[in-house]
XYZ file of C-alpha atoms in Angstrom:
235
model
C 16.559 9.584 2.030
C 18.751 10.596 4.856
C 17.011 12.354 7.946
C 19.345 14.912 9.525
C 18.832 17.505 12.358
C 17.579 20.877 11.286
C 20.160 23.493 10.225
C 21.982 24.944 12.982
C 21.142 21.928 15.525
C 23.015 18.670 16.702
C 21.803 15.190 17.032
C 19.768 14.827 19.880
C 21.170 11.056 20.120
C 24.857 9.650 19.635
C 25.787 10.700 16.136
C 25.682 7.007 14.098
C 29.185 5.620 12.495
C 27.454 5.737 9.473
C 23.950 6.775 7.494
C 22.357 4.088 5.750
C 20.172 5.481 2.775
C 16.841 3.951 2.898
C 14.427 4.870 -0.196
C 11.107 5.832 0.894
C 9.413 7.594 -1.713
C 10.080 9.708 -4.748
C 7.277 12.126 -4.434
C 9.230 14.838 -5.378
C 10.979 13.616 -8.299
C 9.489 15.648 -10.869
C 8.613 12.621 -13.193
C 6.862 10.723 -10.420
C 4.984 13.883 -9.491
C 4.096 14.771 -13.029
C 2.738 11.290 -13.538
C 0.494 11.007 -10.657
C -1.101 14.492 -11.232
C -1.647 13.303 -15.075
C -3.113 9.911 -14.172
C -5.414 11.428 -11.379
C -6.627 14.742 -12.962
C -6.656 14.000 -16.559
C -7.742 10.513 -16.090
C -5.351 9.280 -18.704
C -3.591 5.844 -18.151
C -0.325 6.299 -20.160
C 2.282 9.154 -19.071
C 3.223 11.363 -21.744
C 7.133 12.693 -22.053
C 8.184 11.483 -18.746
C 9.653 7.982 -19.715
C 8.504 4.455 -18.776
C 7.469 5.069 -15.266
C 4.850 2.625 -14.932
C 2.020 0.444 -17.252
C -1.736 0.757 -16.327
C -2.390 -3.017 -17.366
C -1.942 -4.747 -14.203
C -3.667 -8.193 -14.963
C -7.090 -9.173 -13.661
C -6.408 -12.649 -13.751
C -2.952 -14.869 -12.722
C -0.358 -15.047 -15.586
C -0.675 -18.562 -15.418
C -3.044 -20.877 -13.976
C -2.385 -24.626 -11.898
C -3.518 -26.333 -8.753
C -2.162 -23.466 -6.444
C -2.701 -25.626 -3.154
C -0.993 -28.955 -4.686
C 1.943 -30.423 -2.575
C 5.246 -30.614 -3.938
C 4.895 -27.941 -6.517
C 7.589 -27.505 -8.814
C 10.004 -24.925 -7.893
C 9.895 -23.045 -10.927
C 6.100 -22.952 -10.979
C 5.747 -19.273 -9.896
C 8.833 -16.926 -10.254
C 8.441 -13.339 -9.156
C 9.926 -10.566 -11.694
C 10.272 -6.795 -11.298
C 7.194 -4.949 -12.687
C 5.686 -1.429 -12.635
C 2.288 -2.223 -13.767
C -0.617 -0.726 -11.806
C -4.345 -0.983 -11.688
C -6.185 2.553 -12.767
C -9.506 2.740 -10.947
C -12.247 5.227 -11.930
C -13.556 7.422 -9.129
C -16.698 5.324 -7.213
C -15.666 2.124 -9.125
C -16.487 -1.080 -7.382
C -13.563 -3.283 -7.151
C -13.484 -7.151 -6.091
C -10.168 -8.778 -5.598
C -9.631 -12.480 -4.580
C -6.405 -13.591 -2.848
C -5.426 -17.068 -3.646
C -2.535 -18.560 -1.169
C -0.427 -21.079 -2.936
C 2.198 -23.917 -1.824
C 4.956 -22.895 -3.794
C 8.068 -24.148 -2.377
C 5.989 -26.389 0.015
C 6.112 -23.525 2.602
C 2.468 -22.057 2.389
C 1.471 -19.441 5.296
C -0.987 -17.041 6.129
C -0.577 -13.484 4.953
C -2.077 -10.318 6.340
C -2.788 -8.094 3.265
C -3.169 -4.425 4.086
C -4.439 -1.571 1.697
C -3.618 2.012 2.295
C -6.173 4.584 1.896
C -9.306 2.550 1.978
C -11.326 0.225 4.065
C -12.774 -2.999 2.467
C -15.639 -5.422 3.074
C -14.192 -9.223 3.458
C -17.254 -10.926 1.916
C -15.772 -14.413 1.479
C -12.876 -16.703 2.601
C -12.265 -20.441 2.239
C -9.395 -23.353 2.278
C -8.289 -24.585 -0.921
C -8.514 -23.173 -4.728
C -11.064 -20.669 -5.445
C -13.924 -21.807 -7.269
C -15.276 -18.644 -9.295
C -18.437 -20.763 -10.202
C -19.490 -22.006 -6.752
C -17.625 -19.964 -4.197
C -19.396 -16.586 -4.722
C -22.728 -18.562 -4.004
C -21.343 -18.244 -0.355
C -20.505 -14.752 -0.188
C -21.913 -12.316 2.927
C -23.463 -9.584 1.122
C -25.534 -8.614 4.407
C -23.022 -8.035 7.083
C -19.389 -8.526 6.132
C -16.728 -7.272 8.455
C -15.234 -3.677 7.257
C -11.430 -3.592 7.762
C -8.192 -2.472 5.874
C -6.396 -5.773 6.319
C -7.414 -9.250 5.671
C -5.769 -12.631 6.078
C -5.066 -14.721 3.181
C -5.356 -18.299 5.070
C -2.817 -20.994 4.583
C -3.651 -22.734 1.152
C -6.916 -20.606 1.124
C -8.574 -17.435 -0.048
C -10.091 -14.174 0.879
C -12.379 -12.125 -1.244
C -12.685 -8.484 -0.739
C -14.735 -5.516 -1.909
C -14.475 -1.833 -1.692
C -15.355 1.399 -3.484
C -12.617 3.391 -5.151
C -13.517 6.842 -3.528
C -10.255 7.979 -2.292
C -8.195 9.524 -5.210
C -4.436 8.909 -5.031
C -1.732 6.041 -5.454
C -2.960 3.288 -2.902
C -0.425 0.588 -1.809
C -1.474 -2.613 -0.712
C 0.939 -4.995 0.296
C 1.445 -8.068 2.836
C 2.583 -6.717 6.311
C 5.395 -9.117 6.517
C 8.118 -6.773 5.663
C 10.387 -9.609 4.585
C 7.347 -10.726 1.859
C 6.781 -6.976 1.190
C 10.526 -6.900 0.039
C 9.979 -9.811 -2.124
C 7.367 -8.374 -4.086
C 4.132 -9.074 -2.146
C 2.725 -5.571 -3.091
C 1.170 -3.806 -5.836
C -0.626 -0.134 -6.496
C -4.189 1.083 -7.302
C -3.987 4.622 -8.899
C -7.926 5.867 -8.286
C -8.881 8.963 -10.476
C -10.377 12.070 -9.438
C -13.702 12.311 -8.920
C -15.868 15.226 -10.431
C -15.799 17.606 -7.857
C -12.997 19.426 -5.835
C -14.113 17.822 -2.613
C -13.747 14.171 -4.461
C -10.297 15.098 -5.858
C -6.817 15.267 -4.719
C -5.746 18.798 -3.302
C -2.854 20.556 -5.121
C 0.392 20.584 -3.307
C 0.801 23.739 -0.942
C 2.849 26.420 -2.889
C 4.690 27.108 0.707
C 4.975 25.021 3.626
C 6.092 26.921 6.612
C 9.288 25.082 8.390
C 9.435 23.861 11.907
C 10.993 26.287 14.493
C 11.526 23.735 17.275
C 14.921 22.531 17.506
C 15.357 18.713 17.297
C 16.793 18.979 20.707
C 13.657 20.218 22.078
C 11.489 17.485 20.652
C 13.772 15.157 22.016
C 13.277 16.455 25.366
C 9.398 16.477 25.099
C 9.678 12.937 23.790
C 11.618 11.533 26.283
C 11.684 13.508 29.609
C 8.306 11.967 31.354
C 8.528 14.565 34.280
C 5.312 16.577 35.269
C 6.910 19.623 34.084
C 7.806 18.509 30.779
C 4.334 16.403 30.105
C 2.469 19.889 31.092
C 4.754 21.647 28.650
C 4.186 18.907 25.664
C 0.342 18.931 26.607
C 0.104 22.645 26.596
C 2.023 22.937 22.994
């Protein structure tokens, strides 16, 4: 998407030598919009007549198990791949996820994992490989912190838990942009509930355009004189 000034206006800043296209989203491509509406409104996991947009079989477990925190792991232990798998959740479904830090490439570090659209409870954390038999015994189910970002410790793990009560496509990713671009991200599709108040709203048939010019906005943003500030806060 290239962001340009409104029709009939000029750049409020020197025009760039070139414009780089940044893919922000595809919400207005008919296929994706149809897929989202179908998955959320009808509860169907498989899209119809829109091509291979996504698969609803995001795995509950890693594709392979190994000693995640071992030193000097072979370079081909875990290779990233492109994928379009998502996890489809029922409305009000309770979700628990464990994030396991690894030492692949001998370069383990902490990762801040952030979830859009929900907050979650951090019910446990530890160092080393997560043990599904013993580690849950130490979960804090009394007063766990409620956050929207959790740090996956270096060569360790956290466990989060939340209620999927906000319908829509919810993105979860590492907050290091470089790691996000490498593929440290995934998405949930939370289905609609049984009432309009628990469901996504339909897109508006008409959205009135902005009337202020880009130049007017730039003045309000960058002119901090008393007169301009008073105008800005009255608007």
